mmCIF file of N, CA and C in Angstrom:
data_model
loop_
_atom_site.group_PDB
_atom_site.id
_atom_site.type_symbol
_atom_site.label_atom_id
_atom_site.label_comp_id
_atom_site.label_asym_id
_atom_site.label_seq_id
_atom_site.Cartn_x
_atom_site.Cartn_y
_atom_site.Cartn_z
ATOM 1 N N MET A 1 -9.141 19.220 -13.245
ATOM 2 C CA MET A 1 -7.930 18.217 -12.999
ATOM 3 C C MET A 1 -7.587 17.767 -14.311
ATOM 4 N N ALA A 2 -6.690 18.399 -15.235
ATOM 5 C CA ALA A 2 -6.534 17.862 -16.722
ATOM 6 C C ALA A 2 -5.451 17.415 -16.541
ATOM 7 N N ALA A 3 -4.408 17.544 -15.953
ATOM 8 C CA ALA A 3 -3.079 16.874 -16.542
ATOM 9 C C ALA A 3 -2.985 15.452 -16.009
ATOM 10 N N GLU A 4 -2.000 14.454 -16.482
ATOM 11 C CA GLU A 4 -1.690 13.540 -15.800
ATOM 12 C C GLU A 4 -0.378 13.127 -15.892
ATOM 13 N N LEU A 5 0.345 12.688 -14.758
ATOM 14 C CA LEU A 5 1.815 12.794 -14.683
ATOM 15 C C LEU A 5 2.128 11.242 -14.332
ATOM 16 N N THR A 6 3.201 10.747 -14.993
ATOM 17 C CA THR A 6 3.820 9.496 -14.411
ATOM 18 C C THR A 6 4.577 9.711 -13.521
ATOM 19 N N ALA A 7 5.002 8.892 -12.563
ATOM 20 C CA ALA A 7 5.734 8.944 -11.688
ATOM 21 C C ALA A 7 7.216 9.505 -11.646
ATOM 22 N N ALA A 8 7.553 9.269 -13.235
ATOM 23 C CA ALA A 8 8.928 9.746 -13.700
ATOM 24 C C ALA A 8 8.462 11.329 -13.805
ATOM 25 N N GLN A 9 8.036 11.804 -14.253
ATOM 26 C CA GLN A 9 7.516 13.236 -14.742
ATOM 27 C C GLN A 9 7.139 13.613 -13.354
ATOM 28 N N LEU A 10 6.575 13.142 -12.444
ATOM 29 C CA LEU A 10 6.185 13.844 -11.169
ATOM 30 C C LEU A 10 7.839 14.237 -10.348
ATOM 31 N N ARG A 11 8.674 13.437 -10.638
ATOM 32 C CA ARG A 11 10.164 13.624 -9.950
ATOM 33 C C ARG A 11 10.513 14.848 -10.452
ATOM 34 N N ALA A 12 10.290 15.415 -11.762
ATOM 35 C CA ALA A 12 10.630 16.903 -11.785
ATOM 36 C C ALA A 12 10.185 18.070 -10.978
ATOM 37 N N TYR A 13 9.158 17.693 -10.160
ATOM 38 C CA TYR A 13 8.519 18.658 -9.455
ATOM 39 C C TYR A 13 9.225 18.170 -8.104
ATOM 40 N N ASP A 14 10.076 18.068 -7.718
ATOM 41 C CA ASP A 14 10.859 18.121 -6.317
ATOM 42 C C ASP A 14 11.313 19.258 -5.598
ATOM 43 N N GLY A 15 11.322 20.099 -5.926
ATOM 44 C CA GLY A 15 11.675 21.638 -5.331
ATOM 45 C C GLY A 15 12.957 21.762 -5.667
ATOM 46 N N SER A 16 13.780 21.030 -6.755
ATOM 47 C CA SER A 16 15.190 21.276 -6.689
ATOM 48 C C SER A 16 15.297 22.545 -7.870
ATOM 49 N N ASP A 17 14.456 22.387 -8.450
ATOM 50 C CA ASP A 17 14.176 23.777 -9.586
ATOM 51 C C ASP A 17 13.410 24.666 -9.203
ATOM 52 N N PRO A 18 13.983 26.008 -8.663
ATOM 53 C CA PRO A 18 12.936 27.220 -7.971
ATOM 54 C C PRO A 18 12.130 27.520 -8.936
ATOM 55 N N SER A 19 12.177 27.453 -10.334
ATOM 56 C CA SER A 19 11.342 27.772 -11.177
ATOM 57 C C SER A 19 10.002 26.863 -11.428
ATOM 58 N N LYS A 20 10.067 25.665 -10.961
ATOM 59 C CA LYS A 20 9.188 24.674 -11.179
ATOM 60 C C LYS A 20 8.275 24.754 -9.800
ATOM 61 N N PRO A 21 7.035 24.433 -9.701
ATOM 62 C CA PRO A 21 6.209 24.154 -8.633
ATOM 63 C C PRO A 21 7.068 22.976 -7.851
ATOM 64 N N ILE A 22 6.287 22.672 -6.757
ATOM 65 C CA ILE A 22 6.610 21.483 -6.183
ATOM 66 C C ILE A 22 5.081 20.771 -5.792
ATOM 67 N N TYR A 23 5.399 19.349 -6.204
ATOM 68 C CA TYR A 23 4.169 18.510 -6.257
ATOM 69 C C TYR A 23 4.044 17.351 -5.341
ATOM 70 N N VAL A 24 3.277 16.923 -4.453
ATOM 71 C CA VAL A 24 3.404 15.642 -4.060
ATOM 72 C C VAL A 24 1.938 15.046 -4.292
ATOM 73 N N SER A 25 1.983 13.524 -4.619
ATOM 74 C CA SER A 25 0.760 12.980 -4.644
ATOM 75 C C SER A 25 0.551 12.084 -3.428
ATOM 76 N N VAL A 26 -0.879 11.910 -3.225
ATOM 77 C CA VAL A 26 -1.465 11.289 -2.277
ATOM 78 C C VAL A 26 -2.645 10.622 -2.723
ATOM 79 N N ARG A 27 -2.513 9.293 -2.673
ATOM 80 C CA ARG A 27 -3.759 8.235 -3.217
ATOM 81 C C ARG A 27 -3.688 8.909 -4.485
ATOM 82 N N GLY A 28 -2.664 9.005 -5.369
ATOM 83 C CA GLY A 28 -2.800 9.063 -7.092
ATOM 84 C C GLY A 28 -3.367 10.326 -7.186
ATOM 85 N N LYS A 29 -3.389 11.257 -6.362
ATOM 86 C CA LYS A 29 -3.605 12.879 -6.682
ATOM 87 C C LYS A 29 -2.556 13.581 -6.576
ATOM 88 N N VAL A 30 -2.259 14.576 -7.292
ATOM 89 C CA VAL A 30 -0.846 15.223 -7.399
ATOM 90 C C VAL A 30 -1.388 16.697 -7.042
ATOM 91 N N TYR A 31 -0.852 17.064 -5.966
ATOM 92 C CA TYR A 31 -1.057 18.502 -4.847
ATOM 93 C C TYR A 31 0.206 19.179 -5.168
ATOM 94 N N ASP A 32 -0.436 20.480 -5.537
ATOM 95 C CA ASP A 32 0.781 21.721 -5.667
ATOM 96 C C ASP A 32 1.072 22.139 -4.091
ATOM 97 N N VAL A 33 2.036 21.577 -3.778
ATOM 98 C CA VAL A 33 2.615 21.991 -2.274
ATOM 99 C C VAL A 33 3.229 23.278 -2.444
ATOM 100 N N THR A 34 3.559 23.874 -3.405
ATOM 101 C CA THR A 34 4.726 25.134 -3.657
ATOM 102 C C THR A 34 4.482 26.097 -2.341
ATOM 103 N N SER A 35 3.144 26.285 -1.873
ATOM 104 C CA SER A 35 2.896 27.220 -0.890
ATOM 105 C C SER A 35 3.403 27.121 0.452
ATOM 106 N N GLY A 36 3.947 25.584 0.193
ATOM 107 C CA GLY A 36 4.577 24.908 1.807
ATOM 108 C C GLY A 36 6.219 24.598 1.606
ATOM 109 N N ARG A 37 6.710 25.718 0.221
ATOM 110 C CA ARG A 37 8.184 25.311 0.097
ATOM 111 C C ARG A 37 9.213 25.140 1.084
ATOM 112 N N GLY A 38 8.781 25.647 2.518
ATOM 113 C CA GLY A 38 9.409 25.639 3.717
ATOM 114 C C GLY A 38 9.589 24.101 3.990
ATOM 115 N N PHE A 39 8.464 23.553 3.827
ATOM 116 C CA PHE A 39 8.202 21.984 4.522
ATOM 117 C C PHE A 39 8.321 20.908 3.390
ATOM 118 N N TYR A 40 8.440 21.595 2.299
ATOM 119 C CA TYR A 40 8.466 20.678 1.401
ATOM 120 C C TYR A 40 9.677 20.569 0.216
ATOM 121 N N GLY A 41 10.180 21.814 0.032
ATOM 122 C CA GLY A 41 11.433 22.271 -0.279
ATOM 123 C C GLY A 41 12.781 21.558 -0.048
ATOM 124 N N PRO A 42 13.603 21.954 -0.762
ATOM 125 C CA PRO A 42 15.167 21.460 -0.212
ATOM 126 C C PRO A 42 15.513 21.740 1.088
ATOM 127 N N GLY A 43 15.618 20.734 1.899
ATOM 128 C CA GLY A 43 16.150 20.784 3.408
ATOM 129 C C GLY A 43 14.678 21.027 4.051
ATOM 130 N N GLY A 44 13.522 21.019 3.832
ATOM 131 C CA GLY A 44 12.473 21.012 4.595
ATOM 132 C C GLY A 44 12.351 19.876 5.038
ATOM 133 N N ALA A 45 11.148 19.631 6.317
ATOM 134 C CA ALA A 45 10.774 18.557 6.782
ATOM 135 C C ALA A 45 10.360 17.386 6.180
ATOM 136 N N TYR A 46 9.444 17.858 5.184
ATOM 137 C CA TYR A 46 8.934 16.958 4.321
ATOM 138 C C TYR A 46 9.742 16.856 2.960
ATOM 139 N N ALA A 47 10.668 17.016 2.701
ATOM 140 C CA ALA A 47 11.315 17.372 1.405
ATOM 141 C C ALA A 47 11.519 15.768 0.422
ATOM 142 N N ILE A 48 11.569 14.769 1.533
ATOM 143 C CA ILE A 48 11.562 13.616 0.814
ATOM 144 C C ILE A 48 10.031 13.375 0.035
ATOM 145 N N PHE A 49 9.006 13.573 0.556
ATOM 146 C CA PHE A 49 7.890 13.414 -0.436
ATOM 147 C C PHE A 49 7.891 14.221 -1.820
ATOM 148 N N ALA A 50 8.439 15.503 -1.976
ATOM 149 C CA ALA A 50 8.647 16.273 -2.779
ATOM 150 C C ALA A 50 8.682 15.604 -4.219
ATOM 151 N N GLY A 51 7.804 15.656 -5.319
ATOM 152 C CA GLY A 51 8.021 14.958 -6.430
ATOM 153 C C GLY A 51 7.969 13.528 -6.372
ATOM 154 N N ARG A 52 7.411 13.280 -5.514
ATOM 155 C CA ARG A 52 7.068 11.772 -5.453
ATOM 156 C C ARG A 52 5.477 11.150 -5.091
ATOM 157 N N GLU A 53 5.231 9.821 -4.679
ATOM 158 C CA GLU A 53 3.998 9.663 -4.361
ATOM 159 C C GLU A 53 4.244 9.236 -2.711
ATOM 160 N N ALA A 54 3.543 9.731 -1.893
ATOM 161 C CA ALA A 54 3.984 9.624 -0.407
ATOM 162 C C ALA A 54 2.950 8.771 0.223
ATOM 163 N N SER A 55 1.756 8.398 -0.290
ATOM 164 C CA SER A 55 0.838 7.560 0.391
ATOM 165 C C SER A 55 1.179 6.782 1.531
ATOM 166 N N ARG A 56 2.080 5.841 1.014
ATOM 167 C CA ARG A 56 2.479 4.659 2.573
ATOM 168 C C ARG A 56 3.250 5.385 3.495
ATOM 169 N N ALA A 57 4.149 6.159 3.167
ATOM 170 C CA ALA A 57 4.840 7.022 4.205
ATOM 171 C C ALA A 57 4.155 7.872 4.741
ATOM 172 N N LEU A 58 3.183 8.437 4.516
ATOM 173 C CA LEU A 58 2.369 9.324 5.270
ATOM 174 C C LEU A 58 1.504 8.542 6.161
ATOM 175 N N GLY A 59 1.078 7.444 5.667
ATOM 176 C CA GLY A 59 0.119 6.364 6.821
ATOM 177 C C GLY A 59 0.913 5.937 7.576
ATOM 178 N N LYS A 60 2.134 5.684 7.205
ATOM 179 C CA LYS A 60 2.801 4.916 8.727
ATOM 180 C C LYS A 60 3.972 6.114 9.420
ATOM 181 N N MET A 61 3.388 7.656 9.162
ATOM 182 C CA MET A 61 4.685 8.461 9.701
ATOM 183 C C MET A 61 5.581 8.060 9.763
ATOM 184 N N SER A 62 6.226 7.916 8.511
ATOM 185 C CA SER A 62 7.501 7.268 8.340
ATOM 186 C C SER A 62 8.329 8.484 7.280
ATOM 187 N N LYS A 63 9.567 8.786 7.279
ATOM 188 C CA LYS A 63 10.431 9.482 6.221
ATOM 189 C C LYS A 63 11.459 8.696 5.776
ATOM 190 N N ASP A 64 11.265 6.953 5.950
ATOM 191 C CA ASP A 64 12.063 6.357 5.035
ATOM 192 C C ASP A 64 11.945 6.059 3.758
ATOM 193 N N ASP A 65 12.648 6.320 3.299
ATOM 194 C CA ASP A 65 12.835 6.234 1.640
ATOM 195 C C ASP A 65 12.155 5.206 1.228
ATOM 196 N N ALA A 66 12.351 3.849 1.674
ATOM 197 C CA ALA A 66 11.850 2.739 1.010
ATOM 198 C C ALA A 66 10.136 2.900 1.331
ATOM 199 N N ASP A 67 9.552 3.624 2.356
ATOM 200 C CA ASP A 67 8.199 3.780 2.494
ATOM 201 C C ASP A 67 7.544 4.911 1.582
ATOM 202 N N VAL A 68 8.101 5.632 1.069
ATOM 203 C CA VAL A 68 7.814 6.662 0.016
ATOM 204 C C VAL A 68 7.332 6.269 -1.311
ATOM 205 N N SER A 69 6.115 5.427 -1.257
ATOM 206 C CA SER A 69 5.588 5.004 -2.438
ATOM 207 C C SER A 69 3.748 5.023 -2.043
ATOM 208 N N GLY A 70 3.312 4.597 -3.478
ATOM 209 C CA GLY A 70 1.491 4.307 -3.160
ATOM 210 C C GLY A 70 1.469 3.072 -2.831
ATOM 211 N N ASP A 71 2.023 2.130 -2.587
ATOM 212 C CA ASP A 71 1.816 0.742 -2.019
ATOM 213 C C ASP A 71 0.970 0.784 -0.504
ATOM 214 N N LEU A 72 -0.291 0.448 -0.544
ATOM 215 C CA LEU A 72 -0.594 0.364 0.757
ATOM 216 C C LEU A 72 -0.874 -0.812 1.410
ATOM 217 N N SER A 73 -0.552 -1.681 0.718
ATOM 218 C CA SER A 73 -0.448 -3.181 1.132
ATOM 219 C C SER A 73 0.101 -3.634 2.232
ATOM 220 N N GLY A 74 -0.739 -3.961 3.290
ATOM 221 C CA GLY A 74 0.046 -4.503 4.530
ATOM 222 C C GLY A 74 -0.322 -3.423 5.586
ATOM 223 N N LEU A 75 -0.814 -1.961 5.222
ATOM 224 C CA LEU A 75 -0.996 -1.389 6.265
ATOM 225 C C LEU A 75 -2.370 -1.428 7.053
ATOM 226 N N SER A 76 -2.218 -1.081 8.136
ATOM 227 C CA SER A 76 -2.786 -1.196 9.250
ATOM 228 C C SER A 76 -4.056 -0.518 9.197
ATOM 229 N N ASP A 77 -5.209 -0.658 9.736
ATOM 230 C CA ASP A 77 -6.202 -0.061 9.952
ATOM 231 C C ASP A 77 -5.997 1.561 10.323
ATOM 232 N N LYS A 78 -5.411 1.695 11.284
ATOM 233 C CA LYS A 78 -4.867 2.819 12.061
ATOM 234 C C LYS A 78 -3.911 3.427 10.969
ATOM 235 N N GLU A 79 -3.023 2.995 10.424
ATOM 236 C CA GLU A 79 -1.895 3.643 9.416
ATOM 237 C C GLU A 79 -3.258 4.118 8.467
ATOM 238 N N LEU A 80 -4.270 3.048 7.647
ATOM 239 C CA LEU A 80 -5.083 3.713 6.343
ATOM 240 C C LEU A 80 -5.483 5.162 7.219
ATOM 241 N N GLY A 81 -6.082 5.291 8.430
ATOM 242 C CA GLY A 81 -7.013 6.130 9.376
ATOM 243 C C GLY A 81 -5.931 7.602 9.125
ATOM 244 N N VAL A 82 -4.765 7.190 9.408
ATOM 245 C CA VAL A 82 -3.872 8.257 9.292
ATOM 246 C C VAL A 82 -3.440 9.143 8.255
ATOM 247 N N LEU A 83 -3.520 7.977 7.175
ATOM 248 C CA LEU A 83 -3.460 8.300 5.539
ATOM 249 C C LEU A 83 -4.788 9.180 5.418
ATOM 250 N N ALA A 84 -5.581 9.058 5.764
ATOM 251 C CA ALA A 84 -6.992 9.747 5.619
ATOM 252 C C ALA A 84 -7.249 10.838 6.081
ATOM 253 N N ASP A 85 -6.400 11.044 7.147
ATOM 254 C CA ASP A 85 -6.451 12.414 7.922
ATOM 255 C C ASP A 85 -5.460 13.682 7.206
ATOM 256 N N TRP A 86 -4.266 12.870 6.556
ATOM 257 C CA TRP A 86 -3.425 13.538 5.557
ATOM 258 C C TRP A 86 -4.378 13.886 4.691
ATOM 259 N N GLU A 87 -4.649 12.947 3.967
ATOM 260 C CA GLU A 87 -5.370 13.419 2.684
ATOM 261 C C GLU A 87 -6.262 14.738 2.883
ATOM 262 N N THR A 88 -7.035 14.716 3.743
ATOM 263 C CA THR A 88 -7.985 15.386 4.385
ATOM 264 C C THR A 88 -7.291 16.807 4.499
ATOM 265 N N LYS A 89 -6.058 16.739 5.108
ATOM 266 C CA LYS A 89 -5.224 17.989 5.327
ATOM 267 C C LYS A 89 -4.881 18.485 3.902
ATOM 268 N N PHE A 90 -4.416 17.664 2.789
ATOM 269 C CA PHE A 90 -3.770 18.035 1.478
ATOM 270 C C PHE A 90 -4.990 18.542 1.101
ATOM 271 N N GLN A 91 -6.253 17.847 1.028
ATOM 272 C CA GLN A 91 -7.241 18.764 0.085
ATOM 273 C C GLN A 91 -7.871 20.161 0.605
ATOM 274 N N ALA A 92 -7.558 20.371 1.996
ATOM 275 C CA ALA A 92 -8.127 21.665 2.469
ATOM 276 C C ALA A 92 -6.922 22.575 2.219
ATOM 277 N N LYS A 93 -5.822 22.387 1.946
ATOM 278 C CA LYS A 93 -4.645 23.283 2.035
ATOM 279 C C LYS A 93 -4.063 23.481 0.648
ATOM 280 N N TYR A 94 -3.919 22.535 -0.415
ATOM 281 C CA TYR A 94 -3.644 22.433 -1.453
ATOM 282 C C TYR A 94 -4.321 22.272 -2.848
ATOM 283 N N PRO A 95 -3.986 22.591 -4.039
ATOM 284 C CA PRO A 95 -4.817 22.421 -4.904
ATOM 285 C C PRO A 95 -4.334 21.159 -5.702
ATOM 286 N N VAL A 96 -5.398 20.619 -6.235
ATOM 287 C CA VAL A 96 -4.823 19.326 -7.074
ATOM 288 C C VAL A 96 -4.834 19.553 -8.398
ATOM 289 N N VAL A 97 -3.378 19.245 -9.181
ATOM 290 C CA VAL A 97 -2.925 19.791 -10.481
ATOM 291 C C VAL A 97 -3.161 18.457 -11.249
ATOM 292 N N ALA A 98 -2.937 17.211 -10.875
ATOM 293 C CA ALA A 98 -3.115 16.184 -11.659
ATOM 294 C C ALA A 98 -3.144 15.093 -11.230
ATOM 295 N N ARG A 99 -3.453 14.098 -11.898
ATOM 296 C CA ARG A 99 -3.523 12.455 -11.582
ATOM 297 C C ARG A 99 -2.347 11.668 -11.889
ATOM 298 N N LEU A 100 -1.940 10.775 -11.136
ATOM 299 C CA LEU A 100 -0.686 9.815 -11.168
ATOM 300 C C LEU A 100 -1.071 8.941 -12.140
ATOM 301 N N THR A 101 -0.413 8.334 -12.848
ATOM 302 C CA THR A 101 -0.457 7.274 -13.844
ATOM 303 C C THR A 101 0.431 6.570 -13.766
ATOM 304 N N GLU A 102 0.404 5.253 -13.823
ATOM 305 C CA GLU A 102 1.151 4.191 -14.281
ATOM 306 C C GLU A 102 2.500 4.483 -14.880
#
């Protein structure tokens, strides 16, 4: 994993430009989810996560825009467990291409 991306740079990989890959960040690791374009691309069930750090929303099982962030404060043990399950799924399915920086 050579690259680093800021949150602003990550937004460019939201699926709106079909010539670019689609990235989602989970706990600061940026995954290339392009193979899941049907889910993460425009109109997809998880499109709200594309080009963003989605940890809080994944842990809360939320598609509320306000929850799409890396802020884990206030999450319950159960929600952190759900996030860990999502992270395992991402690790198994998608390559890590970068690290999210501030």
